[in-house]
Amino acid sequence: MANAITKGALIYEGKAKKVFEAGQPDHVIQYFKDDATAFNAEKRGTIVEKGVVNNKVSERLFRLLEDAGIPTHFLERLSDREMLTKRVTIILIEVVVRNRVAGSLAKRLGLKEGDAIEPPIVEFYYKNDALGDPLITEDHIRLLNLAAPSVVNQIKAWANRINQLLVPFFQERGMILVDFKLEFGLHHGKLILADEISPDTCRFWDQKTGESMDKDRFRKDLGKIEEAYQEVLRRVCG
Ligand code: TMP
Ligand code: ASP
């Protein structure tokens, strides 16, 4: 199948990925770049081989979720940096699931970094760079017409289920899944998981050392960024 796929025109370029036509109206190709941004692109850089890591890690996790009955846009990995996916209309909501206090939650609510969140929480952010992706409520989602209430309920249920599947997966690999961000889309009107799940979109802490193994190393200038991404690849796909 992979041989028959021809990469067509660029449809869209985001901060970390490009999306190309795949010669079939229902499908697109996601190309993973090494470009890294943080703080709404105020900080920019390159993480060497990040695209390869994020492509392969996302493949592994999408397969895991598909096998567990969560529909995703993943079809097949085409190369080190390319993935064939279903074409979706992205829902403009960033869905964050949190198992531990970190990042913007610690800052916003004055909570202590690392404290367990039991049961985990699901948050919604408006995917809008001009506004800096603000935190929103379900009422705001209705006001902005971002998704129907039934779709929001399905997203929340799947986000919790995905968390239940991913926490033990990473635990078995010596990693604490602190939090992560998901994006969903509509494919022929059906809700499916889209985007990526990678060290760019998750926080992982090493179980033994507590060290960050994700984009926080870039955000906070912690060093050994490439090494951390390669270690995630080794533990997830090795
Ligand atoms: P936050 O603590 O900064 O709100 O981030 C929560 C999670 O979402 C964390 O795992 C990183 C991820 N994330 C993204 O994938 N994209 C983003 O633009 C931001 C701000 C966070
Ligand atoms: N990707 C985000 C941005 O640059 C920020 C982040 O992941 O921290 O907009």
PDB file of C-alpha atoms and ligand atoms in Angstrom:
ATOM      1  CA  MET A   1       0.000   0.000   0.000  1.00  0.00           C
ATOM      2  CA  ALA A   2       2.770   2.427   0.984  1.00  0.00           C
ATOM      3  CA  ASN A   3       4.291   2.170  -2.515  1.00  0.00           C
ATOM      4  CA  ALA A   4       1.143   3.515  -4.160  1.00  0.00           C
ATOM      5  CA  ILE A   5       1.073   6.688  -2.085  1.00  0.00           C
ATOM      6  CA  THR A   6       2.320   9.825  -3.743  1.00  0.00           C
ATOM      7  CA  LYS A   7       2.995  12.927  -1.702  1.00  0.00           C
ATOM      8  CA  GLY A   8       1.085  15.840  -3.198  1.00  0.00           C
ATOM      9  CA  ALA A   9       0.749  19.524  -2.447  1.00  0.00           C
ATOM     10  CA  LEU A  10       1.363  21.079   0.958  1.00  0.00           C
ATOM     11  CA  ILE A  11      -2.029  21.678   2.592  1.00  0.00           C
ATOM     12  CA  TYR A  12      -0.962  23.219   5.868  1.00  0.00           C
ATOM     13  CA  GLU A  13       2.201  23.986   7.825  1.00  0.00           C
ATOM     14  CA  GLY A  14       2.052  24.137  11.592  1.00  0.00           C
ATOM     15  CA  LYS A  15       4.767  24.731  14.169  1.00  0.00           C
ATOM     16  CA  ALA A  16       5.919  21.108  14.363  1.00  0.00           C
ATOM     17  CA  LYS A  17       4.296  19.402  11.379  1.00  0.00           C
ATOM     18  CA  LYS A  18       3.424  19.791   7.729  1.00  0.00           C
ATOM     19  CA  VAL A  19       0.371  18.198   6.146  1.00  0.00           C
ATOM     20  CA  PHE A  20       0.428  17.082   2.490  1.00  0.00           C
ATOM     21  CA  GLU A  21      -2.091  15.679   0.037  1.00  0.00           C
ATOM     22  CA  ALA A  22      -1.810  11.882  -0.222  1.00  0.00           C
ATOM     23  CA  GLY A  23      -3.381  11.380  -3.672  1.00  0.00           C
ATOM     24  CA  GLN A  24      -6.637  10.217  -2.108  1.00  0.00           C
ATOM     25  CA  PRO A  25      -9.246  12.705  -0.871  1.00  0.00           C
ATOM     26  CA  ASP A  26      -9.866  10.868   2.403  1.00  0.00           C
ATOM     27  CA  HIS A  27      -6.199  10.711   3.397  1.00  0.00           C
ATOM     28  CA  VAL A  28      -3.320  13.089   4.136  1.00  0.00           C
ATOM     29  CA  ILE A  29       0.359  12.748   5.003  1.00  0.00           C
ATOM     30  CA  GLN A  30       1.678  14.208   8.264  1.00  0.00           C
ATOM     31  CA  TYR A  31       5.349  15.176   8.096  1.00  0.00           C
ATOM     32  CA  PHE A  32       7.066  15.667  11.475  1.00  0.00           C
ATOM     33  CA  LYS A  33       9.616  18.509  11.627  1.00  0.00           C
ATOM     34  CA  ASP A  34      12.513  19.063  14.035  1.00  0.00           C
ATOM     35  CA  ASP A  35      11.309  22.634  14.692  1.00  0.00           C
ATOM     36  CA  ALA A  36      10.448  23.303  18.307  1.00  0.00           C
ATOM     37  CA  THR A  37       8.522  26.219  19.753  1.00  0.00           C
ATOM     38  CA  ALA A  38       7.366  27.153  23.220  1.00  0.00           C
ATOM     39  CA  PHE A  39       5.338  29.894  24.877  1.00  0.00           C
ATOM     40  CA  ASN A  40       3.172  30.427  21.800  1.00  0.00           C
ATOM     41  CA  ALA A  41       6.193  30.440  19.502  1.00  0.00           C
ATOM     42  CA  GLU A  42       8.024  33.197  21.421  1.00  0.00           C
ATOM     43  CA  LYS A  43      10.828  30.687  21.833  1.00  0.00           C
ATOM     44  CA  ARG A  44      12.037  28.812  18.764  1.00  0.00           C
ATOM     45  CA  GLY A  45      14.661  26.184  18.144  1.00  0.00           C
ATOM     46  CA  THR A  46      15.511  22.824  16.667  1.00  0.00           C
ATOM     47  CA  ILE A  47      15.566  19.466  18.377  1.00  0.00           C
ATOM     48  CA  VAL A  48      17.656  17.227  16.126  1.00  0.00           C
ATOM     49  CA  GLU A  49      15.748  14.085  15.037  1.00  0.00           C
ATOM     50  CA  LYS A  50      12.662  15.119  17.035  1.00  0.00           C
ATOM     51  CA  GLY A  51      10.458  14.540  13.983  1.00  0.00           C
ATOM     52  CA  VAL A  52      11.564  10.924  13.752  1.00  0.00           C
ATOM     53  CA  VAL A  53      10.975  10.332  17.460  1.00  0.00           C
ATOM     54  CA  ASN A  54       7.531  11.961  17.450  1.00  0.00           C
ATOM     55  CA  ASN A  55       6.436  10.069  14.332  1.00  0.00           C
ATOM     56  CA  LYS A  56       7.466   6.676  15.714  1.00  0.00           C
ATOM     57  CA  VAL A  57       6.217   7.286  19.251  1.00  0.00           C
ATOM     58  CA  SER A  58       2.874   8.541  17.902  1.00  0.00           C
ATOM     59  CA  GLU A  59       2.587   5.437  15.696  1.00  0.00           C
ATOM     60  CA  ARG A  60       3.138   3.144  18.686  1.00  0.00           C
ATOM     61  CA  LEU A  61       0.592   4.984  20.834  1.00  0.00           C
ATOM     62  CA  PHE A  62      -2.052   5.317  18.105  1.00  0.00           C
ATOM     63  CA  ARG A  63      -1.776   1.562  17.469  1.00  0.00           C
ATOM     64  CA  LEU A  64      -2.172   0.875  21.184  1.00  0.00           C
ATOM     65  CA  LEU A  65      -5.275   3.074  21.358  1.00  0.00           C
ATOM     66  CA  GLU A  66      -6.810   1.642  18.166  1.00  0.00           C
ATOM     67  CA  ASP A  67      -6.327  -1.864  19.555  1.00  0.00           C
ATOM     68  CA  ALA A  68      -8.212  -0.746  22.669  1.00  0.00           C
ATOM     69  CA  GLY A  69     -11.137   0.581  20.627  1.00  0.00           C
ATOM     70  CA  ILE A  70     -10.331   4.314  20.438  1.00  0.00           C
ATOM     71  CA  PRO A  71     -10.685   5.467  16.813  1.00  0.00           C
ATOM     72  CA  THR A  72      -7.675   7.470  15.596  1.00  0.00           C
ATOM     73  CA  HIS A  73      -6.605   9.109  12.352  1.00  0.00           C
ATOM     74  CA  PHE A  74      -3.550   6.812  12.087  1.00  0.00           C
ATOM     75  CA  LEU A  75      -3.366   4.565   9.012  1.00  0.00           C
ATOM     76  CA  GLU A  76       0.293   3.680   8.539  1.00  0.00           C
ATOM     77  CA  ARG A  77       3.804   5.025   8.986  1.00  0.00           C
ATOM     78  CA  LEU A  78       5.308   5.774   5.586  1.00  0.00           C
ATOM     79  CA  SER A  79       8.863   6.744   6.525  1.00  0.00           C
ATOM     80  CA  ASP A  80      10.957   8.036   9.419  1.00  0.00           C
ATOM     81  CA  ARG A  81       9.121  11.365   9.407  1.00  0.00           C
ATOM     82  CA  GLU A  82       5.867  10.647   7.584  1.00  0.00           C
ATOM     83  CA  MET A  83       2.596   9.109   8.637  1.00  0.00           C
ATOM     84  CA  LEU A  84      -0.478   8.445   6.501  1.00  0.00           C
ATOM     85  CA  THR A  85      -3.625   9.536   8.305  1.00  0.00           C
ATOM     86  CA  LYS A  86      -7.301  10.010   7.694  1.00  0.00           C
ATOM     87  CA  ARG A  87      -8.172  13.572   6.692  1.00  0.00           C
ATOM     88  CA  VAL A  88      -9.989  15.351   9.493  1.00  0.00           C
ATOM     89  CA  THR A  89     -11.469  18.704  10.279  1.00  0.00           C
ATOM     90  CA  ILE A  90      -9.692  19.530  13.511  1.00  0.00           C
ATOM     91  CA  ILE A  91     -11.912  20.521  16.416  1.00  0.00           C
ATOM     92  CA  LEU A  92     -10.429  23.734  17.822  1.00  0.00           C
ATOM     93  CA  ILE A  93     -10.137  22.389  21.352  1.00  0.00           C
ATOM     94  CA  GLU A  94      -6.885  21.261  22.999  1.00  0.00           C
ATOM     95  CA  VAL A  95      -7.760  18.593  25.532  1.00  0.00           C
ATOM     96  CA  VAL A  96      -5.338  18.255  28.452  1.00  0.00           C
ATOM     97  CA  VAL A  97      -5.391  15.350  30.918  1.00  0.00           C
ATOM     98  CA  ARG A  98      -3.446  15.747  34.171  1.00  0.00           C
ATOM     99  CA  ASN A  99      -2.279  13.083  36.641  1.00  0.00           C
ATOM    100  CA  ARG A 100       0.179  15.317  38.516  1.00  0.00           C
ATOM    101  CA  VAL A 101       0.442  19.039  39.104  1.00  0.00           C
ATOM    102  CA  ALA A 102       2.840  20.673  36.619  1.00  0.00           C
ATOM    103  CA  GLY A 103       3.145  23.467  34.090  1.00  0.00           C
ATOM    104  CA  SER A 104       0.330  25.951  33.725  1.00  0.00           C
ATOM    105  CA  LEU A 105      -1.802  24.232  36.392  1.00  0.00           C
ATOM    106  CA  ALA A 106       0.851  24.814  39.069  1.00  0.00           C
ATOM    107  CA  LYS A 107       1.156  28.439  37.997  1.00  0.00           C
ATOM    108  CA  ARG A 108      -2.553  29.208  37.555  1.00  0.00           C
ATOM    109  CA  LEU A 109      -3.802  27.692  40.797  1.00  0.00           C
ATOM    110  CA  GLY A 110      -0.679  27.928  42.962  1.00  0.00           C
ATOM    111  CA  LEU A 111      -0.496  24.169  43.432  1.00  0.00           C
ATOM    112  CA  LYS A 112       2.674  22.257  44.249  1.00  0.00           C
ATOM    113  CA  GLU A 113       4.455  20.725  41.252  1.00  0.00           C
ATOM    114  CA  GLY A 114       4.439  16.938  41.407  1.00  0.00           C
ATOM    115  CA  ASP A 115       1.406  16.500  43.672  1.00  0.00           C
ATOM    116  CA  ALA A 116      -0.887  13.670  42.533  1.00  0.00           C
ATOM    117  CA  ILE A 117      -4.261  14.584  41.037  1.00  0.00           C
ATOM    118  CA  GLU A 118      -6.752  11.903  41.980  1.00  0.00           C
ATOM    119  CA  PRO A 119      -8.939  11.366  40.051  1.00  0.00           C
ATOM    120  CA  PRO A 120      -7.172  12.863  37.001  1.00  0.00           C
ATOM    121  CA  ILE A 121      -8.616  16.061  35.536  1.00  0.00           C
ATOM    122  CA  VAL A 122      -9.507  16.953  31.958  1.00  0.00           C
ATOM    123  CA  GLU A 123      -9.199  20.559  30.795  1.00  0.00           C
ATOM    124  CA  PHE A 124     -10.172  22.290  27.574  1.00  0.00           C
ATOM    125  CA  TYR A 125      -8.203  25.049  25.856  1.00  0.00           C
ATOM    126  CA  TYR A 126      -9.316  27.075  22.845  1.00  0.00           C
ATOM    127  CA  LYS A 127      -6.889  26.240  20.003  1.00  0.00           C
ATOM    128  CA  ASN A 128      -6.263  29.819  18.909  1.00  0.00           C
ATOM    129  CA  ASP A 129      -2.689  31.120  18.714  1.00  0.00           C
ATOM    130  CA  ALA A 130      -3.781  34.761  18.437  1.00  0.00           C
ATOM    131  CA  LEU A 131      -5.447  34.408  21.851  1.00  0.00           C
ATOM    132  CA  GLY A 132      -2.657  32.243  23.314  1.00  0.00           C
ATOM    133  CA  ASP A 133      -4.798  29.076  23.634  1.00  0.00           C
ATOM    134  CA  PRO A 134      -6.883  30.197  26.651  1.00  0.00           C
ATOM    135  CA  LEU A 135      -8.441  27.773  29.152  1.00  0.00           C
ATOM    136  CA  ILE A 136     -12.172  27.432  28.422  1.00  0.00           C
ATOM    137  CA  THR A 137     -15.222  25.816  29.991  1.00  0.00           C
ATOM    138  CA  GLU A 138     -17.915  23.697  28.363  1.00  0.00           C
ATOM    139  CA  ASP A 139     -20.122  26.800  28.312  1.00  0.00           C
ATOM    140  CA  HIS A 140     -17.433  28.627  26.317  1.00  0.00           C
ATOM    141  CA  ILE A 141     -17.290  25.686  23.900  1.00  0.00           C
ATOM    142  CA  ARG A 142     -21.030  26.077  23.364  1.00  0.00           C
ATOM    143  CA  LEU A 143     -20.740  29.875  23.060  1.00  0.00           C
ATOM    144  CA  LEU A 144     -17.955  29.557  20.471  1.00  0.00           C
ATOM    145  CA  ASN A 145     -19.732  26.659  18.750  1.00  0.00           C
ATOM    146  CA  LEU A 146     -16.539  24.580  18.820  1.00  0.00           C
ATOM    147  CA  ALA A 147     -18.315  21.225  19.296  1.00  0.00           C
ATOM    148  CA  ALA A 148     -21.761  19.876  20.149  1.00  0.00           C
ATOM    149  CA  PRO A 149     -22.316  18.972  23.830  1.00  0.00           C
ATOM    150  CA  SER A 150     -22.582  15.262  22.929  1.00  0.00           C
ATOM    151  CA  VAL A 151     -19.206  15.478  21.164  1.00  0.00           C
ATOM    152  CA  VAL A 152     -17.671  17.184  24.216  1.00  0.00           C
ATOM    153  CA  ASN A 153     -18.965  14.337  26.405  1.00  0.00           C
ATOM    154  CA  GLN A 154     -17.454  11.749  24.066  1.00  0.00           C
ATOM    155  CA  ILE A 155     -14.137  13.626  24.015  1.00  0.00           C
ATOM    156  CA  LYS A 156     -14.052  13.712  27.819  1.00  0.00           C
ATOM    157  CA  ALA A 157     -14.858   9.996  28.098  1.00  0.00           C
ATOM    158  CA  TRP A 158     -12.183   9.086  25.537  1.00  0.00           C
ATOM    159  CA  ALA A 159      -9.611  11.403  27.158  1.00  0.00           C
ATOM    160  CA  ASN A 160     -10.098   9.596  30.479  1.00  0.00           C
ATOM    161  CA  ARG A 161      -9.987   6.182  28.795  1.00  0.00           C
ATOM    162  CA  ILE A 162      -6.818   7.106  26.877  1.00  0.00           C
ATOM    163  CA  ASN A 163      -5.246   8.165  30.172  1.00  0.00           C
ATOM    164  CA  GLN A 164      -6.163   4.815  31.749  1.00  0.00           C
ATOM    165  CA  LEU A 165      -4.458   3.053  28.841  1.00  0.00           C
ATOM    166  CA  LEU A 166      -1.355   5.255  28.681  1.00  0.00           C
ATOM    167  CA  VAL A 167      -0.506   5.514  32.402  1.00  0.00           C
ATOM    168  CA  PRO A 168       0.320   1.784  32.800  1.00  0.00           C
ATOM    169  CA  PHE A 169       2.007   1.678  29.372  1.00  0.00           C
ATOM    170  CA  PHE A 170       4.496   4.329  30.481  1.00  0.00           C
ATOM    171  CA  GLN A 171       4.753   2.963  34.029  1.00  0.00           C
ATOM    172  CA  GLU A 172       5.986  -0.338  32.570  1.00  0.00           C
ATOM    173  CA  ARG A 173       8.711   1.684  30.841  1.00  0.00           C
ATOM    174  CA  GLY A 174       9.877   3.506  33.976  1.00  0.00           C
ATOM    175  CA  MET A 175       8.044   6.728  33.131  1.00  0.00           C
ATOM    176  CA  ILE A 176       5.427   8.797  34.950  1.00  0.00           C
ATOM    177  CA  LEU A 177       2.833  10.238  32.566  1.00  0.00           C
ATOM    178  CA  VAL A 178       2.377  13.615  34.259  1.00  0.00           C
ATOM    179  CA  ASP A 179       0.008  15.172  31.714  1.00  0.00           C
ATOM    180  CA  PHE A 180      -0.667  15.284  27.991  1.00  0.00           C
ATOM    181  CA  LYS A 181      -2.579  17.128  25.283  1.00  0.00           C
ATOM    182  CA  LEU A 182      -4.919  15.581  22.728  1.00  0.00           C
ATOM    183  CA  GLU A 183      -6.624  16.929  19.619  1.00  0.00           C
ATOM    184  CA  PHE A 184      -9.665  15.399  18.005  1.00  0.00           C
ATOM    185  CA  GLY A 185     -11.129  15.778  14.540  1.00  0.00           C
ATOM    186  CA  LEU A 186     -14.147  14.879  12.478  1.00  0.00           C
ATOM    187  CA  HIS A 187     -13.775  12.418   9.587  1.00  0.00           C
ATOM    188  CA  HIS A 188     -16.994  12.122   7.565  1.00  0.00           C
ATOM    189  CA  GLY A 189     -18.744  13.537  10.626  1.00  0.00           C
ATOM    190  CA  LYS A 190     -17.268  10.915  12.963  1.00  0.00           C
ATOM    191  CA  LEU A 191     -15.142  11.879  15.967  1.00  0.00           C
ATOM    192  CA  ILE A 192     -11.599  10.457  15.929  1.00  0.00           C
ATOM    193  CA  LEU A 193      -8.348  11.150  17.770  1.00  0.00           C
ATOM    194  CA  ALA A 194      -5.923  13.161  15.607  1.00  0.00           C
ATOM    195  CA  ASP A 195      -2.630  15.113  15.757  1.00  0.00           C
ATOM    196  CA  GLU A 196       0.196  13.348  17.644  1.00  0.00           C
ATOM    197  CA  ILE A 197       1.064  11.917  21.049  1.00  0.00           C
ATOM    198  CA  SER A 198       4.749  12.469  21.666  1.00  0.00           C
ATOM    199  CA  PRO A 199       7.327  14.082  23.968  1.00  0.00           C
ATOM    200  CA  ASP A 200       6.184  17.397  22.421  1.00  0.00           C
ATOM    201  CA  THR A 201       2.646  16.922  23.723  1.00  0.00           C
ATOM    202  CA  CYS A 202       3.175  14.947  26.948  1.00  0.00           C
ATOM    203  CA  ARG A 203       5.102  15.420  30.175  1.00  0.00           C
ATOM    204  CA  PHE A 204       7.090  12.343  31.179  1.00  0.00           C
ATOM    205  CA  TRP A 205       9.153  12.108  34.355  1.00  0.00           C
ATOM    206  CA  ASP A 206      11.674   9.322  34.823  1.00  0.00           C
ATOM    207  CA  GLN A 207      10.364   7.111  37.637  1.00  0.00           C
ATOM    208  CA  LYS A 208      13.803   6.736  39.232  1.00  0.00           C
ATOM    209  CA  THR A 209      15.310  10.214  38.901  1.00  0.00           C
ATOM    210  CA  GLY A 210      12.214  12.404  38.467  1.00  0.00           C
ATOM    211  CA  GLU A 211      13.921  14.065  35.491  1.00  0.00           C
ATOM    212  CA  SER A 212      11.876  15.505  32.628  1.00  0.00           C
ATOM    213  CA  MET A 213      11.987  13.416  29.429  1.00  0.00           C
ATOM    214  CA  ASP A 214       9.960  15.727  27.173  1.00  0.00           C
ATOM    215  CA  LYS A 215       9.687  19.213  25.693  1.00  0.00           C
ATOM    216  CA  ASP A 216      10.013  20.776  29.155  1.00  0.00           C
ATOM    217  CA  ARG A 217      13.791  20.248  28.669  1.00  0.00           C
ATOM    218  CA  PHE A 218      13.539  22.722  25.756  1.00  0.00           C
ATOM    219  CA  ARG A 219      11.007  25.042  27.429  1.00  0.00           C
ATOM    220  CA  LYS A 220      13.132  25.350  30.583  1.00  0.00           C
ATOM    221  CA  ASP A 221      16.618  25.061  29.017  1.00  0.00           C
ATOM    222  CA  LEU A 222      17.413  21.912  30.978  1.00  0.00           C
ATOM    223  CA  GLY A 223      19.913  20.568  28.400  1.00  0.00           C
ATOM    224  CA  LYS A 224      20.244  17.011  27.054  1.00  0.00           C
ATOM    225  CA  ILE A 225      17.107  17.560  24.975  1.00  0.00           C
ATOM    226  CA  GLU A 226      17.983  15.242  22.076  1.00  0.00           C
ATOM    227  CA  GLU A 227      19.149  12.577  24.520  1.00  0.00           C
ATOM    228  CA  ALA A 228      15.794  12.676  26.322  1.00  0.00           C
ATOM    229  CA  TYR A 229      13.813  12.311  23.079  1.00  0.00           C
ATOM    230  CA  GLN A 230      16.005   9.358  22.017  1.00  0.00           C
ATOM    231  CA  GLU A 231      15.502   7.746  25.421  1.00  0.00           C
ATOM    232  CA  VAL A 232      11.719   8.054  25.061  1.00  0.00           C
ATOM    233  CA  LEU A 233      11.988   6.439  21.611  1.00  0.00           C
ATOM    234  CA  ARG A 234      14.099   3.620  23.030  1.00  0.00           C
ATOM    235  CA  ARG A 235      11.686   2.923  25.888  1.00  0.00           C
ATOM    236  CA  VAL A 236       8.515   3.191  23.785  1.00  0.00           C
ATOM    237  CA  CYS A 237       9.603   1.557  20.525  1.00  0.00           C
ATOM    238  CA  GLY A 238      12.838  -0.231  21.403  1.00  0.00           C
TER     239      GLY A 238
HETATM  240  P1  TMP B   1       0.504  23.142  30.313  1.00  0.00           P
HETATM  241  O1  TMP B   1       0.808  22.693  31.702  1.00  0.00           O
HETATM  242  O2  TMP B   1       1.514  24.104  29.770  1.00  0.00           O
HETATM  243  O3  TMP B   1      -0.903  23.640  30.189  1.00  0.00           O
HETATM  244  O4  TMP B   1       0.608  21.843  29.379  1.00  0.00           O
HETATM  245  C1  TMP B   1      -0.179  20.719  29.616  1.00  0.00           C
HETATM  246  C2  TMP B   1       0.220  19.615  28.644  1.00  0.00           C
HETATM  247  O5  TMP B   1      -0.110  19.970  27.317  1.00  0.00           O
HETATM  248  C3  TMP B   1       1.704  19.272  28.634  1.00  0.00           C
HETATM  249  O6  TMP B   1       1.836  17.855  28.559  1.00  0.00           O
HETATM  250  C4  TMP B   1       2.235  19.895  27.388  1.00  0.00           C
HETATM  251  C5  TMP B   1       1.039  19.932  26.473  1.00  0.00           C
HETATM  252  N1  TMP B   1       1.009  21.120  25.639  1.00  0.00           N
HETATM  253  C6  TMP B   1       0.979  20.982  24.257  1.00  0.00           C
HETATM  254  O7  TMP B   1       0.993  19.876  23.730  1.00  0.00           O
HETATM  255  N2  TMP B   1       0.925  22.128  23.504  1.00  0.00           N
HETATM  256  C7  TMP B   1       0.891  23.359  24.044  1.00  0.00           C
HETATM  257  O8  TMP B   1       0.848  24.344  23.299  1.00  0.00           O
HETATM  258  C8  TMP B   1       0.927  23.490  25.482  1.00  0.00           C
HETATM  259  C9  TMP B   1       0.886  24.841  26.118  1.00  0.00           C
HETATM  260  C10 TMP B   1       0.973  22.348  26.217  1.00  0.00           C
HETATM  261  N1  ASP B   2       3.787  24.442  21.147  1.00  0.00           N
HETATM  262  C1  ASP B   2       3.456  25.602  21.868  1.00  0.00           C
HETATM  263  C2  ASP B   2       3.768  26.864  21.125  1.00  0.00           C
HETATM  264  O1  ASP B   2       4.886  27.213  20.802  1.00  0.00           O
HETATM  265  C3  ASP B   2       3.925  25.748  23.253  1.00  0.00           C
HETATM  266  C4  ASP B   2       4.347  24.577  24.069  1.00  0.00           C
HETATM  267  O2  ASP B   2       4.271  23.425  23.650  1.00  0.00           O
HETATM  268  O3  ASP B   2       4.788  24.861  25.180  1.00  0.00           O
HETATM  269  O4  ASP B   2       2.849  27.550  20.836  1.00  0.00           O
END
